[in-house]
mmCIF file of C-alpha atoms in Angstrom:
data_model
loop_
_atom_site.group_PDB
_atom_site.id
_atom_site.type_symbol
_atom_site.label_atom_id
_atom_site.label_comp_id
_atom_site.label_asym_id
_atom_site.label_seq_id
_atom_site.Cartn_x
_atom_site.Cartn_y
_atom_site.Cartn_z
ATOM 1 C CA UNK A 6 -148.892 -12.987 -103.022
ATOM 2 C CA UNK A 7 -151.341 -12.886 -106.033
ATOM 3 C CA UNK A 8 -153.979 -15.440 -106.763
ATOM 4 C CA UNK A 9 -155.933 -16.081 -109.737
ATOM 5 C CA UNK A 10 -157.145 -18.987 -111.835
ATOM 6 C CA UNK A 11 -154.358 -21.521 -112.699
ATOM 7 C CA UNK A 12 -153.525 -22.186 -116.164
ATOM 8 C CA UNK A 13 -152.314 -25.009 -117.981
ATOM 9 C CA UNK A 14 -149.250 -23.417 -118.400
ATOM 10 C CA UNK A 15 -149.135 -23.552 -114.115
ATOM 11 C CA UNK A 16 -149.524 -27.378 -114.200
ATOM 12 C CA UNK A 17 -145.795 -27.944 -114.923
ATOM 13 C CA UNK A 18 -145.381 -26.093 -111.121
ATOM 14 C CA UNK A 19 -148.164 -27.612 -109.509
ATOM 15 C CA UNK A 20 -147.609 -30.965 -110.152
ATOM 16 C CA UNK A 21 -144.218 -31.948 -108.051
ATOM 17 C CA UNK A 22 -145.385 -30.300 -104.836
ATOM 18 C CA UNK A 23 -149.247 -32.312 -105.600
ATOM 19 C CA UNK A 24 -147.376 -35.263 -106.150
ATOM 20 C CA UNK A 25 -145.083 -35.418 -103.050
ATOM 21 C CA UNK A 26 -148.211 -34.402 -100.829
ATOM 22 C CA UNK A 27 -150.495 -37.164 -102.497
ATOM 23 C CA UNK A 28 -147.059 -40.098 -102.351
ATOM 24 C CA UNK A 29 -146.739 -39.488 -98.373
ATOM 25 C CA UNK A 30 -149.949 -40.334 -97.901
ATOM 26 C CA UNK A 31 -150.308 -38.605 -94.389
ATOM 27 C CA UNK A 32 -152.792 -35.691 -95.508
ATOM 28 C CA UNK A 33 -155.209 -36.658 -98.646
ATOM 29 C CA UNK A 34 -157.381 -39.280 -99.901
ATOM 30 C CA UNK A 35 -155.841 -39.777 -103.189
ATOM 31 C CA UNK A 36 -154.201 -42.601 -104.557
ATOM 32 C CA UNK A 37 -150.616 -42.270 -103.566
ATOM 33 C CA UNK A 38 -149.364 -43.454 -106.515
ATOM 34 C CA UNK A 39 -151.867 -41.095 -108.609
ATOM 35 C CA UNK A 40 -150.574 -40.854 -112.113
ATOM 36 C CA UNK A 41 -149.693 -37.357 -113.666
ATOM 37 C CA UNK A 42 -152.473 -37.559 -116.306
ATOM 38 C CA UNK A 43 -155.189 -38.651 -113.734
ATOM 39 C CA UNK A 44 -153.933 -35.651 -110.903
ATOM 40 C CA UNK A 45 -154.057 -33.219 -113.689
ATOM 41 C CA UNK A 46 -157.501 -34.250 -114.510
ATOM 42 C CA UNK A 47 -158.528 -34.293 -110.921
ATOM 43 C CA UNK A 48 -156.848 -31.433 -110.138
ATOM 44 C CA UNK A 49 -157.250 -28.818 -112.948
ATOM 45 C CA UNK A 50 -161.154 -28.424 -112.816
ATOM 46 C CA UNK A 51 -163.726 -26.883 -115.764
ATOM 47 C CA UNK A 52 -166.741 -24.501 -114.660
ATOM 48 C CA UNK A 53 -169.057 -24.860 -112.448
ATOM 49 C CA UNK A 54 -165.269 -25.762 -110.743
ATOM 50 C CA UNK A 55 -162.296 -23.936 -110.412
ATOM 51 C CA UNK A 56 -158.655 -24.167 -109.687
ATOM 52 C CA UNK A 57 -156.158 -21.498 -108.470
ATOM 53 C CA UNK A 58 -152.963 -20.408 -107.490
ATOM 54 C CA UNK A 59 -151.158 -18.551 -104.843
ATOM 55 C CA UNK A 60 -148.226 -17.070 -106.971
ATOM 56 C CA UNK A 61 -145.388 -15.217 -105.285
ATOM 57 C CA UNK A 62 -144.354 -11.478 -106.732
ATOM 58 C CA UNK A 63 -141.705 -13.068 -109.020
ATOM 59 C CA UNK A 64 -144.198 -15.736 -110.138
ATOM 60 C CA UNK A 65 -143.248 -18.946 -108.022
ATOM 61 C CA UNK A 66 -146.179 -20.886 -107.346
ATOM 62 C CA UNK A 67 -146.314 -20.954 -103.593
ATOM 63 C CA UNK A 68 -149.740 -23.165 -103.519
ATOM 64 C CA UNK A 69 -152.950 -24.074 -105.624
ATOM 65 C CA UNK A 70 -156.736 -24.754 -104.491
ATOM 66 C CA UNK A 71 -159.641 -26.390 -106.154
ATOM 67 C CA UNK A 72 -163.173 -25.490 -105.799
ATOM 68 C CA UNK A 73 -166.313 -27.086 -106.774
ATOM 69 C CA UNK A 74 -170.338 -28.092 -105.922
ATOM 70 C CA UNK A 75 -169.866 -30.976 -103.232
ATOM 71 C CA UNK A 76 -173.217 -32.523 -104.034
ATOM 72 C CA UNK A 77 -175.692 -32.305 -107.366
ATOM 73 C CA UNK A 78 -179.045 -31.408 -107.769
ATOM 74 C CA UNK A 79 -180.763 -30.277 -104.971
ATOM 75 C CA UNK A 80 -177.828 -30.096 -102.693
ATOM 76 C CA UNK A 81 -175.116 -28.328 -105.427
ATOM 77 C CA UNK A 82 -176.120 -24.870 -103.522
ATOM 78 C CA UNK A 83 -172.959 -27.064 -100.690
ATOM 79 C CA UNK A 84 -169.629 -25.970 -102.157
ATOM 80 C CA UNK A 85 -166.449 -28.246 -101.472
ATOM 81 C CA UNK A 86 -162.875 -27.478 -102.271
ATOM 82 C CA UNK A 87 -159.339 -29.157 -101.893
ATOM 83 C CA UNK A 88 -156.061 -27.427 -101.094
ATOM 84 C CA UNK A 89 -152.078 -27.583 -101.541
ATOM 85 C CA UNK A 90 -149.244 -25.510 -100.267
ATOM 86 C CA UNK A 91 -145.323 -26.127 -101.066
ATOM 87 C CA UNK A 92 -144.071 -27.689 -98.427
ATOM 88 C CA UNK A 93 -141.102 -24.891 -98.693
ATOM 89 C CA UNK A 94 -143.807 -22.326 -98.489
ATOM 90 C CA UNK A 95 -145.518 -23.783 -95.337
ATOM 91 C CA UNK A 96 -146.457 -21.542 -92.416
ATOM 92 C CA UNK A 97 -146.417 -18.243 -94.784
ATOM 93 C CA UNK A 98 -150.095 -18.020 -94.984
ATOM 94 C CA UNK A 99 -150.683 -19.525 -98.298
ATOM 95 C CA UNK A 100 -153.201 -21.958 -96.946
ATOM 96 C CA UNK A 101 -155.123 -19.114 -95.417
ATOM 97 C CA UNK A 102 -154.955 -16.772 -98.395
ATOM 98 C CA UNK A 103 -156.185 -19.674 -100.417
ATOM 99 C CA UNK A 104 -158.864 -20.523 -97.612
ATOM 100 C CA UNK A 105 -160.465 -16.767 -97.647
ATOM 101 C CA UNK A 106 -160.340 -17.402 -101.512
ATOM 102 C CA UNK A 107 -162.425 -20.196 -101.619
ATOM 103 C CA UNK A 108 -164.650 -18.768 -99.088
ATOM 104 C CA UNK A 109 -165.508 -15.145 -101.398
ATOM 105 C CA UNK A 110 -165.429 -17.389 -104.462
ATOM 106 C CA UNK A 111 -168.231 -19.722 -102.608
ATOM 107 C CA UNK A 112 -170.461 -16.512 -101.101
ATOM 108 C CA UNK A 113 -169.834 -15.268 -104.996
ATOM 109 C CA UNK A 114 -171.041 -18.175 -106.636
ATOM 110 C CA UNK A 115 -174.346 -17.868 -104.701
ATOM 111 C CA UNK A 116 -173.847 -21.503 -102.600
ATOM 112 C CA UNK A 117 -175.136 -21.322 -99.061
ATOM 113 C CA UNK A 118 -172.315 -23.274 -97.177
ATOM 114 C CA UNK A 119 -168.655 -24.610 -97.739
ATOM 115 C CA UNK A 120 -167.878 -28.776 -96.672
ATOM 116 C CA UNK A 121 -164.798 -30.325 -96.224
ATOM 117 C CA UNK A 122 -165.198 -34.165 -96.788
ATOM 118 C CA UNK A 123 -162.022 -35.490 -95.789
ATOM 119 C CA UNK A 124 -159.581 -33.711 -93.277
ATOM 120 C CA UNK A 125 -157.598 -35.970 -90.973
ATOM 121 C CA UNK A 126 -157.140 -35.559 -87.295
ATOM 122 C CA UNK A 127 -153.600 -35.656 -87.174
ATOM 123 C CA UNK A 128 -153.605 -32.673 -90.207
ATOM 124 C CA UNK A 129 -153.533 -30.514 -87.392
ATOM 125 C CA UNK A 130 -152.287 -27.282 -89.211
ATOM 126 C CA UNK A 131 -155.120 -27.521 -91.756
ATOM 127 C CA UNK A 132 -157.895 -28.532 -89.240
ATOM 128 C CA UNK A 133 -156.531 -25.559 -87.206
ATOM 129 C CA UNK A 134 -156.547 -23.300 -89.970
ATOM 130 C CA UNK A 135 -160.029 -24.319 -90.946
ATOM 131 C CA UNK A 136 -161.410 -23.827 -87.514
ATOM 132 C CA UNK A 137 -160.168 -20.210 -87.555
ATOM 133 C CA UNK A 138 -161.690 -20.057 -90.797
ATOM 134 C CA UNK A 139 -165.485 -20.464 -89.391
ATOM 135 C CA UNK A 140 -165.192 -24.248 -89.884
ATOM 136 C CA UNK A 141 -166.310 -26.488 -87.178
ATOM 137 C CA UNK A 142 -165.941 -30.474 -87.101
ATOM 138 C CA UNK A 143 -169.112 -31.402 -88.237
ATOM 139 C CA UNK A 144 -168.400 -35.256 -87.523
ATOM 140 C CA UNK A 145 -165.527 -37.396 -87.675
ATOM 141 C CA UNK A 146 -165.062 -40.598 -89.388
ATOM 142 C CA UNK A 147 -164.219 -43.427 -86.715
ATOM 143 C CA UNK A 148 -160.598 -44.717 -88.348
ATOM 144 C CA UNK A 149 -161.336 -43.263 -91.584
ATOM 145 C CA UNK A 150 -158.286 -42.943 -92.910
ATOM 146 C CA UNK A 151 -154.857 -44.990 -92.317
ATOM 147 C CA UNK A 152 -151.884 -42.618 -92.204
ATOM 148 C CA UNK A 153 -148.155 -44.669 -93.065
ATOM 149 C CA UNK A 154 -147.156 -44.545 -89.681
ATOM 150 C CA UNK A 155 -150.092 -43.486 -87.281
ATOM 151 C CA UNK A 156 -152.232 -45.777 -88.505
ATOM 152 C CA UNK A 157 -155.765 -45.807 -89.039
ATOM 153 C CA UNK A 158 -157.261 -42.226 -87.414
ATOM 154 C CA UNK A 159 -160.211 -40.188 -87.674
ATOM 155 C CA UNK A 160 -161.334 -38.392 -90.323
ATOM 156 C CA UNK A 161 -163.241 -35.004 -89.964
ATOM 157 C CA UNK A 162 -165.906 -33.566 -91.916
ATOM 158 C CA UNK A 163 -165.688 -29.566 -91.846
ATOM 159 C CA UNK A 164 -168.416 -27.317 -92.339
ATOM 160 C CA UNK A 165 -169.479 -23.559 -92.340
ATOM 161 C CA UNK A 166 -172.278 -21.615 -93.359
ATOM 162 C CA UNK A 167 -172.071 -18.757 -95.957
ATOM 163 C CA UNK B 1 -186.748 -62.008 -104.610
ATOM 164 C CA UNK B 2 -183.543 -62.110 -105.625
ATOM 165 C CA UNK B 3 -180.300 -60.031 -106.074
ATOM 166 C CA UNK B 4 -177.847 -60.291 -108.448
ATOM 167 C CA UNK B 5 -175.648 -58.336 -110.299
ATOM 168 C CA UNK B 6 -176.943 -55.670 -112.770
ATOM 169 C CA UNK B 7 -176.390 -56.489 -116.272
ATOM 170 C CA UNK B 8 -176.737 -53.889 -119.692
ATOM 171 C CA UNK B 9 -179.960 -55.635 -120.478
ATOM 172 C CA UNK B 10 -181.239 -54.648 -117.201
ATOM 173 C CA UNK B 11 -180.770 -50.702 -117.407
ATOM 174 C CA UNK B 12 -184.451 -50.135 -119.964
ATOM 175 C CA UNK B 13 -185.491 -51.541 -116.622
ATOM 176 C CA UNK B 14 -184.272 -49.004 -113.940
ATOM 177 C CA UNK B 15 -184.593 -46.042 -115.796
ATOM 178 C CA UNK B 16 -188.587 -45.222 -115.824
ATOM 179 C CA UNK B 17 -188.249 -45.551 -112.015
ATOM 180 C CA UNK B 18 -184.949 -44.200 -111.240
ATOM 181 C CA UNK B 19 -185.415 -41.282 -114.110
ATOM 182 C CA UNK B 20 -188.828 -41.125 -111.940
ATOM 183 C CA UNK B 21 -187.302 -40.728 -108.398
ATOM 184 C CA UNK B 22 -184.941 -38.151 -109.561
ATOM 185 C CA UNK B 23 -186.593 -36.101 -111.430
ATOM 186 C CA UNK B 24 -189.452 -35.888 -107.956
ATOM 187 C CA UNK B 25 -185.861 -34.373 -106.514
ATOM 188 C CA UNK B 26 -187.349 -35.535 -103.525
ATOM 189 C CA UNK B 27 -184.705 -37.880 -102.336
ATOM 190 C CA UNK B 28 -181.902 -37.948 -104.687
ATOM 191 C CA UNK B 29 -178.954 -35.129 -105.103
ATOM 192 C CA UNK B 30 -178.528 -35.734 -108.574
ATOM 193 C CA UNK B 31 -179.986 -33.399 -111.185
ATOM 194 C CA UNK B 32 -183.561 -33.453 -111.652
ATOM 195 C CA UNK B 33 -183.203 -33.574 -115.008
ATOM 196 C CA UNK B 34 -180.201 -35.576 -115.775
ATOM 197 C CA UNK B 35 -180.203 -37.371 -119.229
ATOM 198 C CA UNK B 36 -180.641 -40.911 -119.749
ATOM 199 C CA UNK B 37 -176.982 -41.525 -120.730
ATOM 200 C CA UNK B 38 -175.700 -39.519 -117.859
ATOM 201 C CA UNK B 39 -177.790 -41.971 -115.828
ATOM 202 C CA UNK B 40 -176.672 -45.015 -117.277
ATOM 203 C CA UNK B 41 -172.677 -44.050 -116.098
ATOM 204 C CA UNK B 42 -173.371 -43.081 -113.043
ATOM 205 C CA UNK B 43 -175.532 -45.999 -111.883
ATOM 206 C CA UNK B 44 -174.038 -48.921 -113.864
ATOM 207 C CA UNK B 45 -170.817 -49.274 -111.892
ATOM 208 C CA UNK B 46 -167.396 -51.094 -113.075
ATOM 209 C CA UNK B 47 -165.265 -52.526 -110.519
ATOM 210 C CA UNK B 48 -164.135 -52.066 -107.422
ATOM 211 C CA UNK B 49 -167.599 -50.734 -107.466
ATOM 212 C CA UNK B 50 -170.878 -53.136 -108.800
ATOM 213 C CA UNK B 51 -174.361 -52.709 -109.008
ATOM 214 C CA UNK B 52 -177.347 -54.905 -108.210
ATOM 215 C CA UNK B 53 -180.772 -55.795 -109.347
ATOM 216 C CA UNK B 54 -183.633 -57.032 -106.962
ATOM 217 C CA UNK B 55 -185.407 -59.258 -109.012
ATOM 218 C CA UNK B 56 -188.776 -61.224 -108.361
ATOM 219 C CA UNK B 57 -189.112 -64.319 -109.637
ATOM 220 C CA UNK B 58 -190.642 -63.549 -112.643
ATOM 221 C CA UNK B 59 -188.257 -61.275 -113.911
ATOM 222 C CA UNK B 60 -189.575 -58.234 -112.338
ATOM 223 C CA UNK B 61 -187.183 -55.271 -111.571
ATOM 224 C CA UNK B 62 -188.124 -54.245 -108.257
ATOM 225 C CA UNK B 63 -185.165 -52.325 -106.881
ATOM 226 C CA UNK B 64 -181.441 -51.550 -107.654
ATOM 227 C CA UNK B 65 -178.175 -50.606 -105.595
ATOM 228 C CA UNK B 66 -175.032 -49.600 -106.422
ATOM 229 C CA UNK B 67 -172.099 -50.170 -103.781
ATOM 230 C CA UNK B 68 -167.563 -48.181 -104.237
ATOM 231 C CA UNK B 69 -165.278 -47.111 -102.631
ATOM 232 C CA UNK B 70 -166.747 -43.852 -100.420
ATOM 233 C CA UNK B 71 -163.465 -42.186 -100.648
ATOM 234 C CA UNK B 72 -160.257 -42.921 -102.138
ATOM 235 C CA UNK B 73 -156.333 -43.875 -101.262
ATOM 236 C CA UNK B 74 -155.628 -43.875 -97.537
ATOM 237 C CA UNK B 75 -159.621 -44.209 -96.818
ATOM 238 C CA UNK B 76 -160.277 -46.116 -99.658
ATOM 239 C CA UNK B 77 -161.457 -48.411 -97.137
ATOM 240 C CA UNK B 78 -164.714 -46.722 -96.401
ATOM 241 C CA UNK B 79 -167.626 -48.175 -98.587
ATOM 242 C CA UNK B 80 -170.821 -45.963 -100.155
ATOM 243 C CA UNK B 81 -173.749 -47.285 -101.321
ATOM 244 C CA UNK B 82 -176.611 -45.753 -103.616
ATOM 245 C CA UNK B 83 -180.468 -47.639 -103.637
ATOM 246 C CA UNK B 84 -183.390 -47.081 -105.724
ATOM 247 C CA UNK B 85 -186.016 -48.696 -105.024
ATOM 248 C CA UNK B 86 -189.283 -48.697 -107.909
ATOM 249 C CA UNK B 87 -192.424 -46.904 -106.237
ATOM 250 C CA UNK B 88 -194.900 -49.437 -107.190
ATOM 251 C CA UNK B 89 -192.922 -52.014 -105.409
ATOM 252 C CA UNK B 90 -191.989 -49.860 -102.010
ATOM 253 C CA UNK B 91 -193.039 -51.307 -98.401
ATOM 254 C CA UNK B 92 -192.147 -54.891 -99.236
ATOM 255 C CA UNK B 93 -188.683 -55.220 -98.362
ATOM 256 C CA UNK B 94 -186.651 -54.125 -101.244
ATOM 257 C CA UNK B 95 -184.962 -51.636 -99.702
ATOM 258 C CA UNK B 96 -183.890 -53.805 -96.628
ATOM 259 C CA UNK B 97 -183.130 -56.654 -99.051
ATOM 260 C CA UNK B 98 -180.631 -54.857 -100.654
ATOM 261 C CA UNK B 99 -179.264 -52.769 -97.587
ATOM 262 C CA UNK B 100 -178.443 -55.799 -96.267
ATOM 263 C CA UNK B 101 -176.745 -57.233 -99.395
ATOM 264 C CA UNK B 102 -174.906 -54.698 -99.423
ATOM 265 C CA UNK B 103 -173.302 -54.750 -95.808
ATOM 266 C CA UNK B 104 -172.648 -58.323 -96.915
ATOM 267 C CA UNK B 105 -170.866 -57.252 -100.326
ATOM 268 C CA UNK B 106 -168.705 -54.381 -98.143
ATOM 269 C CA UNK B 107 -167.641 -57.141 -95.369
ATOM 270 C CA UNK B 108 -166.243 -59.562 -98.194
ATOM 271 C CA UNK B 109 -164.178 -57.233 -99.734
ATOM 272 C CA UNK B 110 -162.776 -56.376 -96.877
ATOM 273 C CA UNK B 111 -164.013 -52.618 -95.865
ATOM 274 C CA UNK B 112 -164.413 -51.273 -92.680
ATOM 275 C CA UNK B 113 -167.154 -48.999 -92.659
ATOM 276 C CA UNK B 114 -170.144 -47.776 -95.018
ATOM 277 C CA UNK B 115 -170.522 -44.128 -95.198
ATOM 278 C CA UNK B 116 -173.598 -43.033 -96.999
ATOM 279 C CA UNK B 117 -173.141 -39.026 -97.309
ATOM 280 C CA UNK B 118 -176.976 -37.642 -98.190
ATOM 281 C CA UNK B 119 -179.539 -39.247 -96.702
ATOM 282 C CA UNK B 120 -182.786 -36.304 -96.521
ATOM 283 C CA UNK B 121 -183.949 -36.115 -93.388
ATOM 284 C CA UNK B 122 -187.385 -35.876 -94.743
ATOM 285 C CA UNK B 123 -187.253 -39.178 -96.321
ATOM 286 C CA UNK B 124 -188.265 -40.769 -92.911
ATOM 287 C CA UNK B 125 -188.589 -44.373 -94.193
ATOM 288 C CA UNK B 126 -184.690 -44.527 -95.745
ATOM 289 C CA UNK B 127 -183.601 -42.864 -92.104
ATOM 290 C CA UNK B 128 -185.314 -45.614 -89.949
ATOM 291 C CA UNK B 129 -184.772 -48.631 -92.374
ATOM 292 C CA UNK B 130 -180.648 -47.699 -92.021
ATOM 293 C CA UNK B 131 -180.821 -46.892 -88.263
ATOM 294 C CA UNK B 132 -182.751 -50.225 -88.599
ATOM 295 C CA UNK B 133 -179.579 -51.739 -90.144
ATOM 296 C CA UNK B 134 -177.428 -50.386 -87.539
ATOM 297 C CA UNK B 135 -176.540 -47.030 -89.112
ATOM 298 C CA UNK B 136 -176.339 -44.083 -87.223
ATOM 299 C CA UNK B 137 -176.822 -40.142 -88.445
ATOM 300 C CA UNK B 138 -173.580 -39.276 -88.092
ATOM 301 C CA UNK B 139 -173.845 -35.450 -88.940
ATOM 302 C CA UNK B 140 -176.525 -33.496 -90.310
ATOM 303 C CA UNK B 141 -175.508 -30.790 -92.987
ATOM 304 C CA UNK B 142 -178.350 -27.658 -92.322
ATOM 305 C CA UNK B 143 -180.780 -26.857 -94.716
ATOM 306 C CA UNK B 144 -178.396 -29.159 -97.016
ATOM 307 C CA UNK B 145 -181.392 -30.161 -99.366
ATOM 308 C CA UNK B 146 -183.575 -28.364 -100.831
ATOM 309 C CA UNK B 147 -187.065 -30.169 -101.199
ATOM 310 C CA UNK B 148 -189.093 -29.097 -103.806
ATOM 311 C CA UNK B 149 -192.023 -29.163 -101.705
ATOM 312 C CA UNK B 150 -190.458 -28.520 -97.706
ATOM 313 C CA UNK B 151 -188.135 -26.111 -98.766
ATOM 314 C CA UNK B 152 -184.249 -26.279 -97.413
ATOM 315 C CA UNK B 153 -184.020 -29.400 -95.135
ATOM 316 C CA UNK B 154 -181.322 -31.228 -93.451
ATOM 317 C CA UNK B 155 -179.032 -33.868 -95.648
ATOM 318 C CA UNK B 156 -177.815 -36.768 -93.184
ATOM 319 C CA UNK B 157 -174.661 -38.279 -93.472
ATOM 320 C CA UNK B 158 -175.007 -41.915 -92.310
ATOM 321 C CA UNK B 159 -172.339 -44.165 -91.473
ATOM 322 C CA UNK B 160 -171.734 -48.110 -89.571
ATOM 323 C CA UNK B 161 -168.518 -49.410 -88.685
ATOM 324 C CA UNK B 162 -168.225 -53.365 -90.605
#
């Protein structure tokens, strides 16, 4: 598994897997019925920002991350950063390759800690994943997010120093 | 006093104190030196969010807020909220005024909780005049500010259920 920056030439293999994770509504706060145009714009991010891949030997894009400054000003030294895996690439270690990414691309950048605004309870692979990461639950969102058939359940905000 | 919504006309009175507060980078985690126009599109909201003007009865702009949607899709129904307040006119209930127009505003259209996500702990007088409102510091992100004057100091993220 290589990753590297995605292209716009990658956007043709990012978007179905983006778009069936944003529709089911269970793990991100998206719109679920996000247009094309606006995920691409969302999704494909210019400097300070950044969007990769996770590309498999033959060149199948197995999953795709977005980084970024969480806050401005005097609190853009607090990186954030968004991720998607294939669901037929699940449980290969995409996620975590694209965590430990994120993580030397933060330490590189020169930002002094990583936050995660919005992972839900129930995501328990990714809020696993994140906690074996370095993350910890910094605080939870009472109800902060209604899943299509759990209904409305918490919402965590992740963080870890750098 | 009163509050209503923010019109074009309105902005050549917000800037000198909002291009004041954050540009002290005191309170604020925008960039200290962000340009008028920048300004004027991230403070002058179109719906679902709206901004407000405090007004005194002579015409006076004494404070501003701006109220969206915190997050989007599936939590779309958490509420943020953004207040300026102009120095001269501090310590007389603008601040409070508009807090609690703004709970008001995020009741009627139909959230369920206000999240506000950098509150600096050194700004003692926003901290007590939200707990005040029935907020409570939900998380703090470490050293998640950095104060021009006090160095890194914590960023509080704020929240009430509606």
């Amino acid at each position: 598994m290589q990753i590297r920056d995605a292209t716009p030439e990658d956007w043709p293999a990012i978007w179905p897997f983006l778009h069936g994770i944003v529709a089911a509504g269970e793990t991100f706060t998206w719109d679920r019925d996000v247009s094309e145009e606006q995920a691409r714009a969302m999704w494909l991010l210019d400097p300070p920002g950044r969007t990769v891949v996770a590309v498999a030997p033959e060149g199948t894009v197995l999953g795709t991350a977005k980084m970024n400054p969480n806050h401005m000003g005097p609190a853009s030294h607090i990186a954030g950063a968004s991720f998607m895996v294939a669901p037929e690439h699940a449980g290969c270690g995409v996620g975590r390759a694209l965590g430990e990414h994120v993580l030397r691309w933060a330490r590189a950048e020169g930002y002094r800690a990583m936050q995660f605004n919005a992972v839900v309870e129930t995501n328990t692979r990714a809020v696993g994943l994140w906690r074996s990461l370095g993350f910890e639950v910094l605080a939870t969102l009472p109800e902060g997010f209604r899943h299509p058939v759990k209904g409305y359940v918490g919402l965590h905000i992740m963080y870890r120093g750098l």
